[in-house]
CSV table of C-alpha atoms and ligand atoms in Angstrom, one decimal:
chain,number,residue,atom,x,y,z
J,1,MET,CA,-7.6,-18.9,18.7
J,2,SER,CA,-4.8,-17.0,17.6
J,3,ASN,CA,-4.8,-14.1,17.6
J,4,CYS,CA,-1.6,-13.8,15.5
J,5,ILE,CA,-0.8,-12.0,11.6
J,6,LEU,CA,1.6,-12.6,9.1
J,7,ILE,CA,2.8,-9.6,7.9
J,8,THR,CA,4.3,-10.2,4.3
J,9,GLY,CA,6.9,-6.9,3.4
J,10,GLY,CA,6.6,-6.0,7.5
J,11,SER,CA,9.5,-3.4,7.3
J,12,GLY,CA,8.0,-1.3,3.6
J,13,TYR,CA,5.6,1.7,4.0
J,14,ILE,CA,2.7,0.7,4.9
J,15,GLY,CA,3.2,-2.6,6.2
J,16,SER,CA,5.4,-0.8,9.0
J,17,HIS,CA,2.7,1.7,9.3
J,18,THR,CA,0.6,-1.1,9.7
J,19,ILE,CA,2.2,-3.6,12.6
J,20,ILE,CA,2.2,0.0,14.6
J,21,GLU,CA,-1.5,0.0,14.0
J,22,LEU,CA,-1.8,-3.9,14.5
J,23,PHE,CA,0.1,-3.8,17.7
J,24,ASN,CA,-1.9,-1.1,19.7
J,25,LYS,CA,-5.3,-2.8,19.1
J,26,GLY,CA,-3.5,-5.9,20.9
J,27,PHE,CA,-2.2,-8.7,17.9
J,28,GLU,CA,0.5,-9.7,18.0
J,29,VAL,CA,2.8,-9.8,15.0
J,30,VAL,CA,5.2,-12.2,12.5
J,31,SER,CA,6.9,-10.1,8.9
J,32,VAL,CA,8.6,-11.6,6.3
J,33,ASP,CA,10.4,-9.2,4.1
J,34,ASN,CA,13.3,-10.1,1.4
J,35,GLN,CA,14.6,-6.8,2.4
J,36,SER,CA,14.0,-6.0,-1.5
J,37,ASN,CA,12.8,-2.5,-0.8
J,38,SER,CA,13.3,-1.1,2.6
J,39,SER,CA,15.7,-1.7,5.8
J,40,ILE,CA,15.5,-3.5,9.2
J,41,ASN,CA,15.4,-0.5,10.8
J,42,ALA,CA,11.5,-0.2,10.0
J,43,TYR,CA,11.0,-2.8,13.0
J,44,GLU,CA,13.4,-0.2,15.4
J,45,SER,CA,10.9,3.0,14.5
J,46,VAL,CA,7.7,0.3,15.2
J,47,LYS,CA,9.7,-0.4,18.1
J,48,LYS,CA,10.1,2.5,19.9
J,49,ILE,CA,6.3,3.4,19.1
J,50,THR,CA,4.4,0.6,20.2
J,51,GLY,CA,7.4,-0.8,22.8
J,52,LYS,CA,7.0,-4.2,21.0
J,53,GLU,CA,9.2,-6.1,19.4
J,54,VAL,CA,8.4,-7.7,15.7
J,55,LYS,CA,9.1,-11.1,15.1
J,56,ASN,CA,11.1,-11.5,11.5
J,57,TYR,CA,12.3,-13.9,8.8
J,58,THR,CA,14.1,-12.7,6.3
J,59,ILE,CA,12.7,-14.7,3.6
J,60,ASP,CA,12.0,-14.5,-0.3
J,61,LEU,CA,7.9,-15.0,-0.4
J,62,CYS,CA,9.2,-16.7,-3.6
J,63,ASP,CA,10.4,-19.8,-1.5
J,64,LEU,CA,8.0,-22.2,-1.2
J,65,ASN,CA,10.2,-24.2,1.4
J,66,ALA,CA,11.9,-21.5,3.8
J,67,THR,CA,8.5,-19.7,3.2
J,68,ARG,CA,7.0,-23.1,4.6
J,69,GLU,CA,9.2,-22.7,7.6
J,70,VAL,CA,7.2,-19.5,9.2
J,71,PHE,CA,4.1,-21.4,9.0
J,72,LYS,CA,4.9,-24.5,10.5
J,73,ASN,CA,6.4,-21.9,13.3
J,74,HIS,CA,3.3,-19.8,14.3
J,75,GLN,CA,-0.1,-20.7,14.0
J,76,PHE,CA,-2.1,-17.2,11.8
J,77,THR,CA,-5.2,-16.0,12.1
J,78,GLY,CA,-4.8,-14.0,9.0
J,79,ILE,CA,-2.5,-12.7,6.2
J,80,ILE,CA,-1.8,-9.3,4.5
J,81,HIS,CA,-0.6,-9.6,2.3
J,82,PHE,CA,1.9,-6.3,1.2
J,83,ALA,CA,5.3,-7.8,0.3
J,84,ALA,CA,5.6,-6.7,-3.9
J,85,TYR,CA,7.6,-4.4,-6.1
J,86,LYS,CA,5.4,-2.2,-7.2
J,87,ALA,CA,7.7,0.7,-9.2
J,88,VAL,CA,5.7,0.9,-11.9
J,89,GLY,CA,7.6,2.7,-14.9
J,90,GLU,CA,10.6,-0.9,-13.5
J,91,SER,CA,7.5,-3.5,-15.1
J,92,VAL,CA,7.1,-2.1,-17.7
J,93,GLU,CA,10.4,-2.4,-17.9
J,94,GLU,CA,11.5,-5.0,-16.2
J,95,PRO,CA,7.8,-7.2,-16.9
J,96,LEU,CA,9.4,-11.0,-16.2
J,97,LYS,CA,10.6,-9.4,-12.4
J,98,TYR,CA,7.2,-7.9,-11.8
J,99,TYR,CA,5.2,-11.0,-13.3
J,100,HIS,CA,7.5,-13.5,-10.9
J,101,ASN,CA,8.5,-12.1,-8.3
J,102,ASN,CA,4.6,-10.6,-6.8
J,103,ILE,CA,2.5,-13.4,-8.7
J,104,ALA,CA,4.8,-16.3,-7.6
J,105,SER,CA,5.2,-14.8,-3.9
J,106,LEU,CA,0.9,-14.6,-4.0
J,107,VAL,CA,0.2,-18.2,-5.0
J,108,ASN,CA,3.2,-19.4,-2.5
J,109,ILE,CA,1.0,-17.7,0.7
J,110,LEU,CA,-2.1,-18.5,-1.2
J,111,ALA,CA,-1.0,-23.2,-1.0
J,112,LEU,CA,0.8,-22.3,2.1
J,113,SER,CA,-2.9,-21.0,3.9
J,114,LYS,CA,-5.0,-23.6,2.4
J,115,GLU,CA,-1.9,-26.5,3.8
J,116,PHE,CA,-2.1,-24.9,7.4
J,117,GLY,CA,-6.3,-23.9,7.3
J,118,VAL,CA,-5.9,-20.1,7.8
J,119,LYS,CA,-8.7,-18.5,6.8
J,120,ASN,CA,-7.9,-14.5,6.4
J,121,LEU,CA,-6.6,-13.0,3.9
J,122,ILE,CA,-6.1,-8.8,2.6
J,123,PHE,CA,-4.5,-8.1,-0.1
J,124,SER,CA,-2.7,-4.9,-0.9
J,125,SER,CA,-4.8,-4.3,-4.1
J,126,SER,CA,-4.1,-0.5,-6.3
J,127,CYS,CA,-6.5,2.2,-8.2
J,128,SER,CA,-3.8,1.4,-10.5
J,129,VAL,CA,-6.8,-1.4,-11.8
J,130,TYR,CA,-8.9,1.4,-13.1
J,131,GLY,CA,-6.9,2.3,-15.9
J,132,ASN,CA,-7.8,6.3,-17.1
J,133,VAL,CA,-11.2,6.3,-16.4
J,134,GLU,CA,-14.0,7.9,-17.3
J,135,LYS,CA,-16.5,7.7,-14.7
J,136,LEU,CA,-15.4,9.9,-11.4
J,137,PRO,CA,-15.0,9.1,-8.5
J,138,VAL,CA,-14.7,5.5,-9.3
J,139,ASP,CA,-16.1,3.0,-7.2
J,140,GLU,CA,-15.5,-0.8,-7.3
J,141,ASN,CA,-18.3,-1.8,-10.2
J,142,THR,CA,-16.4,-0.6,-12.6
J,143,PRO,CA,-14.8,-2.6,-15.2
J,144,LEU,CA,-11.5,-3.0,-15.3
J,145,PRO,CA,-10.1,-1.8,-18.6
J,146,LYS,CA,-6.7,-3.5,-20.0
J,147,ALA,CA,-4.1,-2.7,-17.8
J,148,GLU,CA,-1.6,0.6,-18.5
J,149,SER,CA,1.9,-1.3,-16.9
J,150,PRO,CA,2.7,-5.0,-16.1
J,151,TYR,CA,2.9,-4.2,-12.1
J,152,ALA,CA,-0.7,-3.2,-12.4
J,153,TYR,CA,-1.6,-6.3,-15.1
J,154,THR,CA,0.2,-8.7,-11.6
J,155,LYS,CA,-2.9,-6.4,-9.5
J,156,GLN,CA,-5.3,-7.5,-11.8
J,157,ILE,CA,-4.9,-11.5,-11.6
J,158,GLY,CA,-3.5,-11.4,-8.2
J,159,GLU,CA,-7.6,-10.6,-7.5
J,160,VAL,CA,-8.4,-11.9,-9.9
J,161,MET,CA,-6.0,-15.4,-8.7
J,162,ILE,CA,-7.8,-15.1,-4.9
J,163,GLN,CA,-11.5,-14.0,-5.9
J,164,ASP,CA,-10.7,-18.2,-7.8
J,165,PHE,CA,-9.1,-19.6,-4.6
J,166,CYS,CA,-12.6,-18.3,-2.3
J,167,LYS,CA,-14.5,-19.7,-5.3
J,168,VAL,CA,-13.6,-23.4,-4.5
J,169,ASN,CA,-12.5,-23.3,-0.3
J,170,GLN,CA,-15.0,-21.6,0.7
J,171,GLU,CA,-13.4,-21.6,4.3
J,172,PHE,CA,-11.2,-19.3,2.9
J,173,ASN,CA,-12.3,-15.1,3.1
J,174,ALA,CA,-10.6,-13.0,1.7
J,175,ILE,CA,-10.6,-8.9,0.6
J,176,ALA,CA,-8.4,-6.9,-1.4
J,177,LEU,CA,-8.0,-3.2,-1.2
J,178,ARG,CA,-7.5,-0.8,-3.7
J,179,TYR,CA,-5.0,1.9,-2.5
J,180,PHE,CA,-5.7,5.4,-3.7
J,181,ASN,CA,-1.9,7.1,-3.2
J,182,PRO,CA,-0.9,6.4,-0.1
J,183,VAL,CA,1.6,9.1,1.8
J,184,GLY,CA,2.3,11.0,4.8
J,185,ALA,CA,4.6,9.3,7.6
J,186,HIS,CA,3.2,8.1,11.4
J,187,PRO,CA,2.8,11.4,13.5
J,188,SER,CA,5.1,10.5,15.5
J,189,GLY,CA,7.7,12.0,12.6
J,190,LEU,CA,10.2,8.1,13.9
J,191,ASN,CA,8.2,5.9,11.1
J,192,GLY,CA,7.7,7.0,7.6
J,193,GLU,CA,8.5,6.4,3.4
J,194,SER,CA,12.1,5.0,3.2
J,195,PRO,CA,12.7,2.9,0.2
J,196,ILE,CA,15.9,1.4,-0.9
J,197,ASN,CA,15.1,1.7,-4.5
J,198,LYS,CA,14.7,5.6,-5.9
J,199,PRO,CA,11.6,6.4,-5.0
J,200,ASN,CA,8.8,6.8,-7.2
J,201,ASN,CA,6.5,8.3,-6.1
J,202,LEU,CA,5.7,12.4,-6.1
J,203,VAL,CA,5.7,13.2,-1.8
J,204,PRO,CA,9.4,11.3,-1.3
J,205,ILE,CA,11.2,13.6,-4.1
J,206,ARG,CA,9.1,16.6,-2.7
J,207,THR,CA,10.5,16.2,0.6
J,208,GLY,CA,13.7,15.1,-0.8
J,209,VAL,CA,14.3,18.5,-3.0
J,210,ALA,CA,12.9,20.5,-0.3
J,211,ILE,CA,15.6,19.1,1.9
J,212,GLY,CA,18.6,19.1,-0.7
J,213,LYS,CA,18.7,15.4,-1.9
J,214,MET,CA,17.2,16.0,-4.5
J,215,ALA,CA,17.7,19.4,-7.6
J,216,GLN,CA,13.9,19.7,-8.1
J,217,LEU,CA,10.7,18.2,-9.1
J,218,THR,CA,9.4,17.7,-12.4
J,219,VAL,CA,4.9,17.8,-11.9
J,220,TYR,CA,4.2,15.5,-15.4
J,221,GLY,CA,2.6,17.7,-17.4
J,222,GLY,CA,0.9,20.6,-16.8
J,223,ASP,CA,-1.7,20.6,-19.6
J,224,TYR,CA,-4.0,18.2,-19.0
J,225,PRO,CA,-7.6,18.5,-18.6
J,226,THR,CA,-8.1,19.5,-15.3
J,227,ARG,CA,-8.9,22.5,-13.1
J,228,ASP,CA,-4.8,23.7,-13.0
J,229,GLY,CA,-3.9,21.4,-15.9
J,230,THR,CA,-1.6,18.4,-14.0
J,231,CYS,CA,-3.3,15.3,-12.5
J,232,VAL,CA,-5.4,14.9,-10.2
J,233,ARG,CA,-4.9,11.9,-7.6
J,234,ASP,CA,-6.9,11.0,-3.8
J,235,TYR,CA,-3.9,11.2,-1.5
J,236,ILE,CA,-4.3,9.5,1.7
J,237,HIS,CA,-2.9,9.3,5.0
J,238,VAL,CA,0.1,6.3,5.4
J,239,SER,CA,-1.8,5.5,8.8
J,240,ASP,CA,-5.5,5.6,7.3
J,241,ILE,CA,-4.5,3.0,5.2
J,242,ALA,CA,-3.0,1.2,8.2
J,243,ASN,CA,-5.6,1.7,10.1
J,244,ALA,CA,-9.0,0.3,7.5
J,245,HIS,CA,-6.5,-2.8,7.4
J,246,VAL,CA,-7.2,-3.5,10.9
J,247,LEU,CA,-10.6,-3.4,10.8
J,248,ALA,CA,-11.0,-4.8,7.7
J,249,MET,CA,-9.1,-7.9,9.5
J,250,GLY,CA,-11.5,-7.5,12.9
J,251,TYR,CA,-14.4,-8.0,9.9
J,252,LEU,CA,-13.3,-11.1,9.1
J,253,ILE,CA,-12.1,-12.7,11.9
J,254,HIS,CA,-15.4,-12.1,13.6
J,255,GLN,CA,-17.0,-13.0,10.3
J,256,LYS,CA,-19.7,-9.8,9.2
J,257,ASN,CA,-18.3,-10.7,5.4
J,258,SER,CA,-21.3,-11.4,3.8
J,259,SER,CA,-19.5,-13.1,0.5
J,260,ASN,CA,-16.1,-14.6,1.6
J,261,TYR,CA,-14.3,-12.3,-1.4
J,262,ASP,CA,-14.6,-8.9,-1.2
J,263,VAL,CA,-12.8,-5.9,-2.2
J,264,PHE,CA,-13.4,-2.2,-1.2
J,265,ASN,CA,-10.8,0.6,-2.3
J,266,LEU,CA,-8.8,2.5,0.2
J,267,GLY,CA,-9.4,6.6,-0.7
J,268,THR,CA,-10.6,10.0,0.8
J,269,GLY,CA,-12.7,10.3,-1.8
J,270,ASN,CA,-11.1,13.7,-2.6
J,271,GLY,CA,-9.1,14.4,-5.9
J,272,VAL,CA,-6.2,17.1,-5.5
J,273,SER,CA,-3.7,17.7,-7.9
J,274,VAL,CA,-0.4,17.6,-8.5
J,275,LEU,CA,-0.1,21.0,-8.0
J,276,GLU,CA,-2.0,21.9,-4.9
J,277,ALA,CA,-0.6,19.8,-2.6
J,278,ILE,CA,3.2,20.8,-3.3
J,279,TYR,CA,0.7,23.9,-1.9
J,280,ALA,CA,0.1,22.0,0.4
J,281,PHE,CA,3.1,20.7,1.4
J,282,GLU,CA,4.8,25.2,0.6
J,283,LYS,CA,2.1,26.1,3.2
J,284,VAL,CA,3.1,23.8,6.4
J,285,SER,CA,6.2,23.0,5.8
J,286,GLY,CA,7.2,26.8,4.5
J,287,GLN,CA,10.0,25.9,2.2
J,288,LYS,CA,9.5,26.8,-1.7
J,289,LEU,CA,9.5,24.0,-3.4
J,290,ASN,CA,12.3,23.8,-6.7
J,291,TYR,CA,10.1,22.3,-9.1
J,292,LYS,CA,9.4,22.9,-13.0
J,293,ILE,CA,6.4,21.7,-15.3
J,294,GLY,CA,8.1,19.3,-18.2
J,295,PRO,CA,6.4,17.3,-20.6
J,296,ARG,CA,3.7,14.3,-19.5
J,297,ARG,CA,5.0,10.9,-18.6
J,298,GLU,CA,4.2,7.5,-20.3
J,299,GLY,CA,1.3,5.9,-19.1
J,300,ASP,CA,-0.4,8.6,-16.2
J,301,VAL,CA,-3.6,8.2,-15.8
J,302,ILE,CA,-4.9,12.0,-15.7
J,303,ALA,CA,-7.0,11.6,-12.9
J,304,VAL,CA,-8.1,9.1,-10.5
J,305,TYR,CA,-10.1,9.5,-7.2
J,306,SER,CA,-11.9,7.0,-5.0
J,307,ASP,CA,-15.9,7.1,-4.0
J,308,SER,CA,-15.3,4.8,-0.7
J,309,ALA,CA,-18.8,4.9,0.0
J,310,LYS,CA,-18.5,0.6,-0.1
J,311,VAL,CA,-15.8,1.0,3.0
J,312,PHE,CA,-16.6,3.4,4.7
J,313,LYS,CA,-20.0,1.8,5.3
J,314,ALA,CA,-18.9,-1.5,5.6
J,315,LEU,CA,-15.5,-0.8,7.8
J,316,ASN,CA,-17.4,1.7,9.4
J,317,TRP,CA,-13.7,3.7,8.7
J,318,GLN,CA,-13.5,7.4,8.4
J,319,CYS,CA,-9.8,9.1,7.2
J,320,GLU,CA,-8.6,10.8,10.2
J,321,HIS,CA,-5.4,13.1,8.1
J,322,ASP,CA,-6.1,15.8,5.2
J,323,ILE,CA,-4.0,16.6,2.6
J,324,GLU,CA,-2.1,19.5,4.9
J,325,SER,CA,-1.3,16.4,7.6
J,326,MET,CA,-0.1,14.4,4.9
J,327,MET,CA,2.1,16.6,4.0
J,328,ASP,CA,3.1,17.4,7.9
J,329,THR,CA,3.8,14.1,8.3
J,330,ALA,CA,6.1,13.3,5.6
J,331,TRP,CA,8.0,17.0,5.6
J,332,LYS,CA,8.2,15.8,9.5
J,333,TRP,CA,9.6,11.6,8.5
J,334,GLU,CA,12.2,14.1,6.3
J,335,LYS,CA,13.5,16.2,8.7
J,336,SER,CA,13.8,13.6,11.3
J,337,MET,CA,15.8,11.2,8.8
J,338,ALA,CA,17.9,14.0,7.8
J,339,ASN,CA,19.0,15.0,11.7
J,340,SER,CA,19.6,10.8,12.3
A,1,NAD,N1,2.9,2.5,-2.1
A,1,NAD,C1,1.8,2.9,-3.2
A,1,NAD,O1,1.6,4.0,-3.9
A,1,NAD,C2,0.8,2.0,-3.3
A,1,NAD,C3,0.0,2.0,-3.8
A,1,NAD,C4,-0.9,1.4,-4.0
A,1,NAD,C5,-0.9,-0.3,-3.9
A,1,NAD,N2,0.0,-1.0,-3.1
A,1,NAD,C6,0.8,-1.8,-2.9
A,1,NAD,O2,1.0,-1.9,-1.5
A,1,NAD,C7,1.5,-2.9,-0.8
A,1,NAD,C8,3.0,-2.3,-0.2
A,1,NAD,O3,3.0,-1.0,-0.5
A,1,NAD,P1,4.5,-0.1,0.0
A,1,NAD,O4,4.3,1.2,-0.5
A,1,NAD,O5,4.6,-0.7,1.5
A,1,NAD,O6,6.1,-0.9,-0.9
A,1,NAD,P2,7.2,-1.1,-0.2
A,1,NAD,O7,8.6,-1.7,-1.3
A,1,NAD,O8,7.3,0.1,0.9
A,1,NAD,O9,6.9,-2.3,0.6
A,1,NAD,C9,6.7,-3.9,0.4
A,1,NAD,C10,7.9,-4.4,1.2
A,1,NAD,O10,7.8,-6.0,0.3
A,1,NAD,C11,8.9,-6.5,0.7
A,1,NAD,N3,8.9,-7.4,-0.6
A,1,NAD,C12,9.2,-7.2,-1.8
A,1,NAD,N4,9.0,-8.7,-2.4
A,1,NAD,C13,8.9,-9.9,-1.9
A,1,NAD,C14,8.9,-11.0,-1.3
A,1,NAD,N5,9.3,-11.6,-2.8
A,1,NAD,N6,9.7,-11.6,0.1
A,1,NAD,C15,9.6,-10.7,0.9
A,1,NAD,N7,9.6,-9.9,0.9
A,1,NAD,C16,8.9,-8.9,-0.6
A,1,NAD,C17,10.2,-5.9,0.2
A,1,NAD,O11,11.2,-5.5,0.3
A,1,NAD,C18,9.3,-4.3,1.0
A,1,NAD,O12,9.9,-4.7,2.0
A,1,NAD,C19,2.8,-3.3,-2.0
A,1,NAD,O13,1.9,-4.9,-2.7
A,1,NAD,C20,2.7,-2.2,-3.3
A,1,NAD,O14,2.2,-3.1,-5.0
A,1,NAD,C21,1.2,0.7,-2.7
């Protein structure tokens, strides 16, 4: 059997870290990325870390015929589908852009999996499917409310599409992984988050402020009903997320799954407030961050963190990085970008 995995969005933040871990475990990898939010340089970083070259196709996955050519050229054992637009705020401003890209690319991936007999899929979902939850920590049985944004809705729809596809294609196996808040960078300092579009997530903004790329960090809301008034999130190191994908793919390949569709949360289980994360960053970097508490931001959930018991048990997965290691590696990456 081939051990070649198709990674969509492989030059992106989580995709490139997952390629590193797949190479480390002996898999072959082919990546498809249209470079809409990433640079081809990510593959250079992967090569520096692993010594291995990524075979990449610069193709838009919404283009069915171009994507079909990739499937003709390789025999895939599995697919990890990362490619998507991911900026929540932008999805509110430009909903059709998100519905088109995130849904059409997944339709094509499913159709081509059927056409070429690919049996295993891991799908990047998000804790944003839970919206504002009443009971914390949140587990996979929590009913999903109406999505807070078009982005979150594309993840809810994506999960339903895969589930429906699995119902009528019993030989097809899929797992949706709902990530909480991926942060940090490869411990080598050679790979990290480097989006083409403006960073939306807290940690790249924070390291950007510390290095002087941005003037000030705004913390949106200091009057929430949380222990220090700021939002609470479940930050998780990107390499821990990447490892979970390798384990999930192995779980499907070795048919350890009892049902052909399943969902797992990927979070550490620890809720950390925005201010606590800032203090952790200041501690490991020795930098004082220029931040201010601003007004609440529309669409932000107050607190969300994961009950990850299901994934810890099924995949025998554990998180190796704590919040300080997440901030330390992110800072190392920011400094290495500044010196390059
Ligand atoms: N980073 C997070 O905070 C987070 C949280 C939860 C879920 N996710 C999901 O995880 C996945 C990966 O996120 P990421 O942080 O690595 O994002 P990213 O933007 O760094 O990577 C996504 C990659 O997909 C590519 N891409 C997008 N549309 C494409 C298309 N039509 N054809 C080909 N390539 C395309 C982009 O160029 C980019 O390289 C996404 O599906 C995202 O929604 C991310």
